[in-house]
Amino acid sequence: VQLQASGGGLVQPGGSLRLSCAASERIFNNNALGWLRQAPGKEREFVAVITRSSNSKFYADSVKNRFTIFRDNTKNTIYLQMNSLKPEDTAIYYCAGTNSAKYLGSFDYWGQGTLVTVSS
C-alpha cells in the first residue's frame, strides 16, 4: 500500500477534522499529492493538491478557505485540515498522487479511502 489515508469520522456541522495520508518515501519525495472525494450517488471529485515542493496548492471552489492541505516532510505524510464542515462534505475521501512533481490536471492513482460524515 503506497498511500494510506486515515482520520475520518463523524463530526457535527461547523466542526473540524484532520485527515492524514502516509505515503511511501519514493512517492512522497517525487510527486504531487492530494485528495479526492466521492459522496453517495455522486462521481469522484477533486478536493485539493499540493506540489512536491509545496510551492503550489490548489483547491476545489467548494472547499476553498475552509480546507488546508500541507505536507510534513519528516513523516512522508500529507494532511487535509477541514474546518467549518458542512453536511455536503460528507464523502469517502481518497488520498491521491500524480506521476509528476507538479499537478497537471488529474491524479494518476489513489489509495483506500476514509469516510467523513458531517451530521448533527
PDB file of N, CA and C in Angstrom, residues 34-107:
ATOM      1  N   GLY A  34      -2.508  14.690  -3.178  1.00  0.00           N
ATOM      2  CA  GLY A  34      -3.717  15.434  -2.844  1.00  0.00           C
ATOM      3  C   GLY A  34      -4.855  14.550  -2.427  1.00  0.00           C
ATOM      4  N   TRP A  35      -6.072  15.099  -2.577  1.00  0.00           N
ATOM      5  CA  TRP A  35      -7.266  14.414  -2.109  1.00  0.00           C
ATOM      6  C   TRP A  35      -8.390  14.485  -3.147  1.00  0.00           C
ATOM      7  N   LEU A  36      -9.079  13.380  -3.242  1.00  0.00           N
ATOM      8  CA  LEU A  36     -10.325  13.282  -3.989  1.00  0.00           C
ATOM      9  C   LEU A  36     -11.414  12.895  -2.990  1.00  0.00           C
ATOM     10  N   ARG A  37     -12.662  13.085  -3.372  1.00  0.00           N
ATOM     11  CA  ARG A  37     -13.748  12.586  -2.528  1.00  0.00           C
ATOM     12  C   ARG A  37     -14.904  12.112  -3.395  1.00  0.00           C
ATOM     13  N   GLN A  38     -15.675  11.207  -2.816  1.00  0.00           N
ATOM     14  CA  GLN A  38     -16.844  10.691  -3.518  1.00  0.00           C
ATOM     15  C   GLN A  38     -18.007  10.626  -2.545  1.00  0.00           C
ATOM     16  N   ALA A  39     -19.018  11.431  -2.809  1.00  0.00           N
ATOM     17  CA  ALA A  39     -20.216  11.446  -1.988  1.00  0.00           C
ATOM     18  C   ALA A  39     -21.176  10.366  -2.476  1.00  0.00           C
ATOM     19  N   PRO A  40     -22.077   9.920  -1.626  1.00  0.00           N
ATOM     20  CA  PRO A  40     -23.041   8.888  -2.036  1.00  0.00           C
ATOM     21  C   PRO A  40     -23.812   9.292  -3.285  1.00  0.00           C
ATOM     22  N   GLY A  41     -23.812   8.426  -4.285  1.00  0.00           N
ATOM     23  CA  GLY A  41     -24.558   8.685  -5.505  1.00  0.00           C
ATOM     24  C   GLY A  41     -23.942   9.688  -6.447  1.00  0.00           C
ATOM     25  N   LYS A  42     -22.714  10.123  -6.143  1.00  0.00           N
ATOM     26  CA  LYS A  42     -22.062  11.123  -6.993  1.00  0.00           C
ATOM     27  C   LYS A  42     -20.719  10.613  -7.510  1.00  0.00           C
ATOM     28  N   GLU A  43     -20.194  11.297  -8.497  1.00  0.00           N
ATOM     29  CA  GLU A  43     -18.900  10.923  -9.039  1.00  0.00           C
ATOM     30  C   GLU A  43     -17.772  11.426  -8.132  1.00  0.00           C
ATOM     31  N   ARG A  44     -16.651  10.774  -8.269  1.00  0.00           N
ATOM     32  CA  ARG A  44     -15.479  11.202  -7.518  1.00  0.00           C
ATOM     33  C   ARG A  44     -15.049  12.584  -8.004  1.00  0.00           C
ATOM     34  N   GLU A  45     -14.652  13.455  -7.079  1.00  0.00           N
ATOM     35  CA  GLU A  45     -14.283  14.818  -7.460  1.00  0.00           C
ATOM     36  C   GLU A  45     -12.999  15.263  -6.781  1.00  0.00           C
ATOM     37  N   PHE A  46     -12.352  16.208  -7.410  1.00  0.00           N
ATOM     38  CA  PHE A  46     -11.123  16.796  -6.900  1.00  0.00           C
ATOM     39  C   PHE A  46     -11.418  17.635  -5.662  1.00  0.00           C
ATOM     40  N   VAL A  47     -10.514  17.559  -4.674  1.00  0.00           N
ATOM     41  CA  VAL A  47     -10.646  18.368  -3.466  1.00  0.00           C
ATOM     42  C   VAL A  47      -9.466  19.340  -3.341  1.00  0.00           C
ATOM     43  N   ALA A  48      -8.247  18.793  -3.337  1.00  0.00           N
ATOM     44  CA  ALA A  48      -7.067  19.643  -3.146  1.00  0.00           C
ATOM     45  C   ALA A  48      -5.821  18.900  -3.592  1.00  0.00           C
ATOM     46  N   VAL A  49      -4.779  19.663  -3.905  1.00  0.00           N
ATOM     47  CA  VAL A  49      -3.495  19.071  -4.287  1.00  0.00           C
ATOM     48  C   VAL A  49      -2.372  20.004  -3.839  1.00  0.00           C
ATOM     49  N   ILE A  50      -1.225  19.387  -3.519  1.00  0.00           N
ATOM     50  CA  ILE A  50      -0.031  20.144  -3.150  1.00  0.00           C
ATOM     51  C   ILE A  50       1.130  19.581  -3.953  1.00  0.00           C
ATOM     52  N   THR A  51       1.923  20.464  -4.539  1.00  0.00           N
ATOM     53  CA  THR A  51       3.045  20.009  -5.348  1.00  0.00           C
ATOM     54  C   THR A  51       4.177  19.476  -4.464  1.00  0.00           C
ATOM     55  N   ARG A  52       5.102  18.811  -5.098  1.00  0.00           N
ATOM     56  CA  ARG A  52       6.177  18.174  -4.344  1.00  0.00           C
ATOM     57  C   ARG A  52       6.947  19.178  -3.488  1.00  0.00           C
ATOM     58  N   SER A  53       7.195  20.340  -4.023  1.00  0.00           N
ATOM     59  CA  SER A  53       7.964  21.360  -3.322  1.00  0.00           C
ATOM     60  C   SER A  53       7.134  22.164  -2.334  1.00  0.00           C
ATOM     61  N   SER A  54       5.817  21.933  -2.339  1.00  0.00           N
ATOM     62  CA  SER A  54       4.871  22.693  -1.513  1.00  0.00           C
ATOM     63  C   SER A  54       4.726  24.142  -1.957  1.00  0.00           C
ATOM     64  N   ASN A  55       5.286  24.486  -3.102  1.00  0.00           N
ATOM     65  CA  ASN A  55       5.171  25.865  -3.587  1.00  0.00           C
ATOM     66  C   ASN A  55       3.781  26.188  -4.097  1.00  0.00           C
ATOM     67  N   SER A  56       3.037  25.184  -4.528  1.00  0.00           N
ATOM     68  CA  SER A  56       1.706  25.431  -5.073  1.00  0.00           C
ATOM     69  C   SER A  56       0.686  24.512  -4.430  1.00  0.00           C
ATOM     70  N   LYS A  57      -0.465  25.089  -4.147  1.00  0.00           N
ATOM     71  CA  LYS A  57      -1.598  24.349  -3.613  1.00  0.00           C
ATOM     72  C   LYS A  57      -2.833  24.789  -4.393  1.00  0.00           C
ATOM     73  N   PHE A  58      -3.687  23.847  -4.714  1.00  0.00           N
ATOM     74  CA  PHE A  58      -4.920  24.158  -5.429  1.00  0.00           C
ATOM     75  C   PHE A  58      -6.088  23.496  -4.707  1.00  0.00           C
ATOM     76  N   TYR A  59      -7.219  24.189  -4.718  1.00  0.00           N
ATOM     77  CA  TYR A  59      -8.406  23.694  -4.015  1.00  0.00           C
ATOM     78  C   TYR A  59      -9.628  23.770  -4.927  1.00  0.00           C
ATOM     79  N   ALA A  60     -10.557  22.859  -4.701  1.00  0.00           N
ATOM     80  CA  ALA A  60     -11.865  22.978  -5.338  1.00  0.00           C
ATOM     81  C   ALA A  60     -12.556  24.207  -4.765  1.00  0.00           C
ATOM     82  N   ASP A  61     -13.353  24.869  -5.570  1.00  0.00           N
ATOM     83  CA  ASP A  61     -14.057  26.070  -5.107  1.00  0.00           C
ATOM     84  C   ASP A  61     -14.926  25.779  -3.890  1.00  0.00           C
ATOM     85  N   SER A  62     -15.476  24.583  -3.834  1.00  0.00           N
ATOM     86  CA  SER A  62     -16.399  24.224  -2.751  1.00  0.00           C
ATOM     87  C   SER A  62     -15.717  24.117  -1.391  1.00  0.00           C
ATOM     88  N   VAL A  63     -14.385  23.988  -1.368  1.00  0.00           N
ATOM     89  CA  VAL A  63     -13.686  23.836  -0.089  1.00  0.00           C
ATOM     90  C   VAL A  63     -12.711  24.966   0.186  1.00  0.00           C
ATOM     91  N   LYS A  64     -12.546  25.858  -0.776  1.00  0.00           N
ATOM     92  CA  LYS A  64     -11.592  26.959  -0.634  1.00  0.00           C
ATOM     93  C   LYS A  64     -11.921  27.793   0.603  1.00  0.00           C
ATOM     94  N   ASN A  65     -10.883  28.176   1.322  1.00  0.00           N
ATOM     95  CA  ASN A  65     -10.992  28.970   2.561  1.00  0.00           C
ATOM     96  C   ASN A  65     -11.540  28.178   3.750  1.00  0.00           C
ATOM     97  N   ARG A  66     -11.828  26.915   3.561  1.00  0.00           N
ATOM     98  CA  ARG A  66     -12.248  26.060   4.677  1.00  0.00           C
ATOM     99  C   ARG A  66     -11.271  24.908   4.899  1.00  0.00           C
ATOM    100  N   PHE A  67     -10.706  24.396   3.822  1.00  0.00           N
ATOM    101  CA  PHE A  67      -9.776  23.272   3.895  1.00  0.00           C
ATOM    102  C   PHE A  67      -8.363  23.767   3.624  1.00  0.00           C
ATOM    103  N   THR A  68      -7.381  23.113   4.261  1.00  0.00           N
ATOM    104  CA  THR A  68      -5.975  23.433   4.037  1.00  0.00           C
ATOM    105  C   THR A  68      -5.203  22.136   3.859  1.00  0.00           C
ATOM    106  N   ILE A  69      -4.410  22.080   2.811  1.00  0.00           N
ATOM    107  CA  ILE A  69      -3.569  20.914   2.565  1.00  0.00           C
ATOM    108  C   ILE A  69      -2.121  21.288   2.858  1.00  0.00           C
ATOM    109  N   PHE A  70      -1.403  20.377   3.511  1.00  0.00           N
ATOM    110  CA  PHE A  70       0.004  20.641   3.787  1.00  0.00           C
ATOM    111  C   PHE A  70       0.767  19.325   3.934  1.00  0.00           C
ATOM    112  N   ARG A  71       2.095  19.445   3.843  1.00  0.00           N
ATOM    113  CA  ARG A  71       2.971  18.269   3.890  1.00  0.00           C
ATOM    114  C   ARG A  71       3.885  18.328   5.106  1.00  0.00           C
ATOM    115  N   ASP A  72       4.170  17.152   5.675  1.00  0.00           N
ATOM    116  CA  ASP A  72       5.182  17.024   6.722  1.00  0.00           C
ATOM    117  C   ASP A  72       6.300  16.168   6.155  1.00  0.00           C
ATOM    118  N   ASN A  73       7.396  16.809   5.789  1.00  0.00           N
ATOM    119  CA  ASN A  73       8.492  16.100   5.136  1.00  0.00           C
ATOM    120  C   ASN A  73       9.220  15.139   6.079  1.00  0.00           C
ATOM    121  N   THR A  74       9.054  15.293   7.368  1.00  0.00           N
ATOM    122  CA  THR A  74       9.722  14.395   8.317  1.00  0.00           C
ATOM    123  C   THR A  74       8.969  13.086   8.493  1.00  0.00           C
ATOM    124  N   LYS A  75       7.702  13.077   8.045  1.00  0.00           N
ATOM    125  CA  LYS A  75       6.873  11.885   8.248  1.00  0.00           C
ATOM    126  C   LYS A  75       6.362  11.286   6.942  1.00  0.00           C
ATOM    127  N   ASN A  76       6.758  11.833   5.805  1.00  0.00           N
ATOM    128  CA  ASN A  76       6.247  11.369   4.498  1.00  0.00           C
ATOM    129  C   ASN A  76       4.719  11.350   4.503  1.00  0.00           C
ATOM    130  N   THR A  77       4.138  12.395   5.039  1.00  0.00           N
ATOM    131  CA  THR A  77       2.688  12.433   5.226  1.00  0.00           C
ATOM    132  C   THR A  77       2.132  13.774   4.754  1.00  0.00           C
ATOM    133  N   ILE A  78       0.972  13.701   4.121  1.00  0.00           N
ATOM    134  CA  ILE A  78       0.233  14.927   3.824  1.00  0.00           C
ATOM    135  C   ILE A  78      -1.018  14.947   4.674  1.00  0.00           C
ATOM    136  N   TYR A  79      -1.540  16.143   4.870  1.00  0.00           N
ATOM    137  CA  TYR A  79      -2.717  16.322   5.712  1.00  0.00           C
ATOM    138  C   TYR A  79      -3.756  17.180   4.994  1.00  0.00           C
ATOM    139  N   LEU A  80      -4.991  16.989   5.389  1.00  0.00           N
ATOM    140  CA  LEU A  80      -6.062  17.853   4.939  1.00  0.00           C
ATOM    141  C   LEU A  80      -6.801  18.323   6.184  1.00  0.00           C
ATOM    142  N   GLN A  81      -6.579  19.579   6.534  1.00  0.00           N
ATOM    143  CA  GLN A  81      -7.273  20.169   7.662  1.00  0.00           C
ATOM    144  C   GLN A  81      -8.602  20.716   7.164  1.00  0.00           C
ATOM    145  N   MET A  82      -9.693  20.201   7.713  1.00  0.00           N
ATOM    146  CA  MET A  82     -11.028  20.568   7.256  1.00  0.00           C
ATOM    147  C   MET A  82     -11.754  21.311   8.372  1.00  0.00           C
ATOM    148  N   ASN A  83     -12.078  22.559   8.127  1.00  0.00           N
ATOM    149  CA  ASN A  83     -12.795  23.387   9.094  1.00  0.00           C
ATOM    150  C   ASN A  83     -14.157  23.785   8.543  1.00  0.00           C
ATOM    151  N   SER A  84     -15.005  24.240   9.429  1.00  0.00           N
ATOM    152  CA  SER A  84     -16.346  24.696   9.031  1.00  0.00           C
ATOM    153  C   SER A  84     -17.042  23.664   8.150  1.00  0.00           C
ATOM    154  N   LEU A  85     -17.011  22.433   8.592  1.00  0.00           N
ATOM    155  CA  LEU A  85     -17.552  21.342   7.783  1.00  0.00           C
ATOM    156  C   LEU A  85     -19.061  21.473   7.604  1.00  0.00           C
ATOM    157  N   LYS A  86     -19.507  21.058   6.432  1.00  0.00           N
ATOM    158  CA  LYS A  86     -20.922  21.116   6.064  1.00  0.00           C
ATOM    159  C   LYS A  86     -21.423  19.707   5.757  1.00  0.00           C
ATOM    160  N   PRO A  87     -22.715  19.477   5.857  1.00  0.00           N
ATOM    161  CA  PRO A  87     -23.240  18.148   5.517  1.00  0.00           C
ATOM    162  C   PRO A  87     -22.857  17.714   4.097  1.00  0.00           C
ATOM    163  N   GLU A  88     -22.743  18.658   3.178  1.00  0.00           N
ATOM    164  CA  GLU A  88     -22.375  18.293   1.805  1.00  0.00           C
ATOM    165  C   GLU A  88     -20.910  17.891   1.656  1.00  0.00           C
ATOM    166  N   ASP A  89     -20.140  18.008   2.720  1.00  0.00           N
ATOM    167  CA  ASP A  89     -18.761  17.499   2.707  1.00  0.00           C
ATOM    168  C   ASP A  89     -18.721  16.007   3.016  1.00  0.00           C
ATOM    169  N   THR A  90     -19.844  15.444   3.371  1.00  0.00           N
ATOM    170  CA  THR A  90     -19.910  14.013   3.652  1.00  0.00           C
ATOM    171  C   THR A  90     -19.517  13.220   2.417  1.00  0.00           C
ATOM    172  N   ALA A  91     -18.505  12.354   2.572  1.00  0.00           N
ATOM    173  CA  ALA A  91     -17.985  11.593   1.438  1.00  0.00           C
ATOM    174  C   ALA A  91     -16.895  10.644   1.920  1.00  0.00           C
ATOM    175  N   ILE A  92     -16.505   9.761   1.033  1.00  0.00           N
ATOM    176  CA  ILE A  92     -15.282   8.991   1.241  1.00  0.00           C
ATOM    177  C   ILE A  92     -14.155   9.816   0.635  1.00  0.00           C
ATOM    178  N   TYR A  93     -13.139  10.061   1.423  1.00  0.00           N
ATOM    179  CA  TYR A  93     -12.000  10.861   0.983  1.00  0.00           C
ATOM    180  C   TYR A  93     -10.834   9.940   0.651  1.00  0.00           C
ATOM    181  N   TYR A  94     -10.272  10.150  -0.536  1.00  0.00           N
ATOM    182  CA  TYR A  94      -9.174   9.330  -1.013  1.00  0.00           C
ATOM    183  C   TYR A  94      -7.901  10.162  -1.134  1.00  0.00           C
ATOM    184  N   CYS A  95      -6.814   9.624  -0.626  1.00  0.00           N
ATOM    185  CA  CYS A  95      -5.515  10.221  -0.863  1.00  0.00           C
ATOM    186  C   CYS A  95      -5.080   9.827  -2.270  1.00  0.00           C
ATOM    187  N   ALA A  96      -4.555  10.787  -3.028  1.00  0.00           N
ATOM    188  CA  ALA A  96      -4.237  10.524  -4.426  1.00  0.00           C
ATOM    189  C   ALA A  96      -2.881  11.113  -4.797  1.00  0.00           C
ATOM    190  N   GLY A  97      -2.285  10.580  -5.871  1.00  0.00           N
ATOM    191  CA  GLY A  97      -0.984  11.052  -6.292  1.00  0.00           C
ATOM    192  C   GLY A  97      -0.861  11.170  -7.799  1.00  0.00           C
ATOM    193  N   THR A  98       0.165  11.867  -8.226  1.00  0.00           N
ATOM    194  CA  THR A  98       0.463  12.006  -9.642  1.00  0.00           C
ATOM    195  C   THR A  98       1.814  11.364  -9.924  1.00  0.00           C
ATOM    196  N   ASN A  99       2.137  11.266 -11.184  1.00  0.00           N
ATOM    197  CA  ASN A  99       3.454  10.774 -11.581  1.00  0.00           C
ATOM    198  C   ASN A  99       4.380  11.937 -11.908  1.00  0.00           C
ATOM    199  N   SER A 100       4.111  13.070 -11.311  1.00  0.00           N
ATOM    200  CA  SER A 100       4.879  14.279 -11.588  1.00  0.00           C
ATOM    201  C   SER A 100       5.038  15.092 -10.311  1.00  0.00           C
ATOM    202  N   ALA A 101       6.047  15.939 -10.280  1.00  0.00           N
ATOM    203  CA  ALA A 101       6.223  16.831  -9.141  1.00  0.00           C
ATOM    204  C   ALA A 101       5.169  17.934  -9.132  1.00  0.00           C
ATOM    205  N   LYS A 102       4.588  18.191 -10.316  1.00  0.00           N
ATOM    206  CA  LYS A 102       3.558  19.210 -10.425  1.00  0.00           C
ATOM    207  C   LYS A 102       2.206  18.555 -10.661  1.00  0.00           C
ATOM    208  N   TYR A 103       1.156  19.324 -10.507  1.00  0.00           N
ATOM    209  CA  TYR A 103      -0.185  18.824 -10.772  1.00  0.00           C
ATOM    210  C   TYR A 103      -0.564  19.239 -12.184  1.00  0.00           C
ATOM    211  N   LEU A 104      -0.895  18.245 -13.021  1.00  0.00           N
ATOM    212  CA  LEU A 104      -1.165  18.514 -14.436  1.00  0.00           C
ATOM    213  C   LEU A 104      -2.644  18.397 -14.778  1.00  0.00           C
ATOM    214  N   GLY A 105      -3.492  18.393 -13.756  1.00  0.00           N
ATOM    215  CA  GLY A 105      -4.921  18.402 -14.017  1.00  0.00           C
ATOM    216  C   GLY A 105      -5.657  17.166 -13.589  1.00  0.00           C
ATOM    217  N   SER A 106      -4.936  16.110 -13.238  1.00  0.00           N
ATOM    218  CA  SER A 106      -5.596  14.902 -12.774  1.00  0.00           C
ATOM    219  C   SER A 106      -4.619  14.057 -11.977  1.00  0.00           C
ATOM    220  N   PHE A 107      -5.182  13.187 -11.167  1.00  0.00           N
ATOM    221  CA  PHE A 107      -4.368  12.254 -10.403  1.00  0.00           C
ATOM    222  C   PHE A 107      -4.204  10.955 -11.183  1.00  0.00           C
TER     223      PHE A 107
END
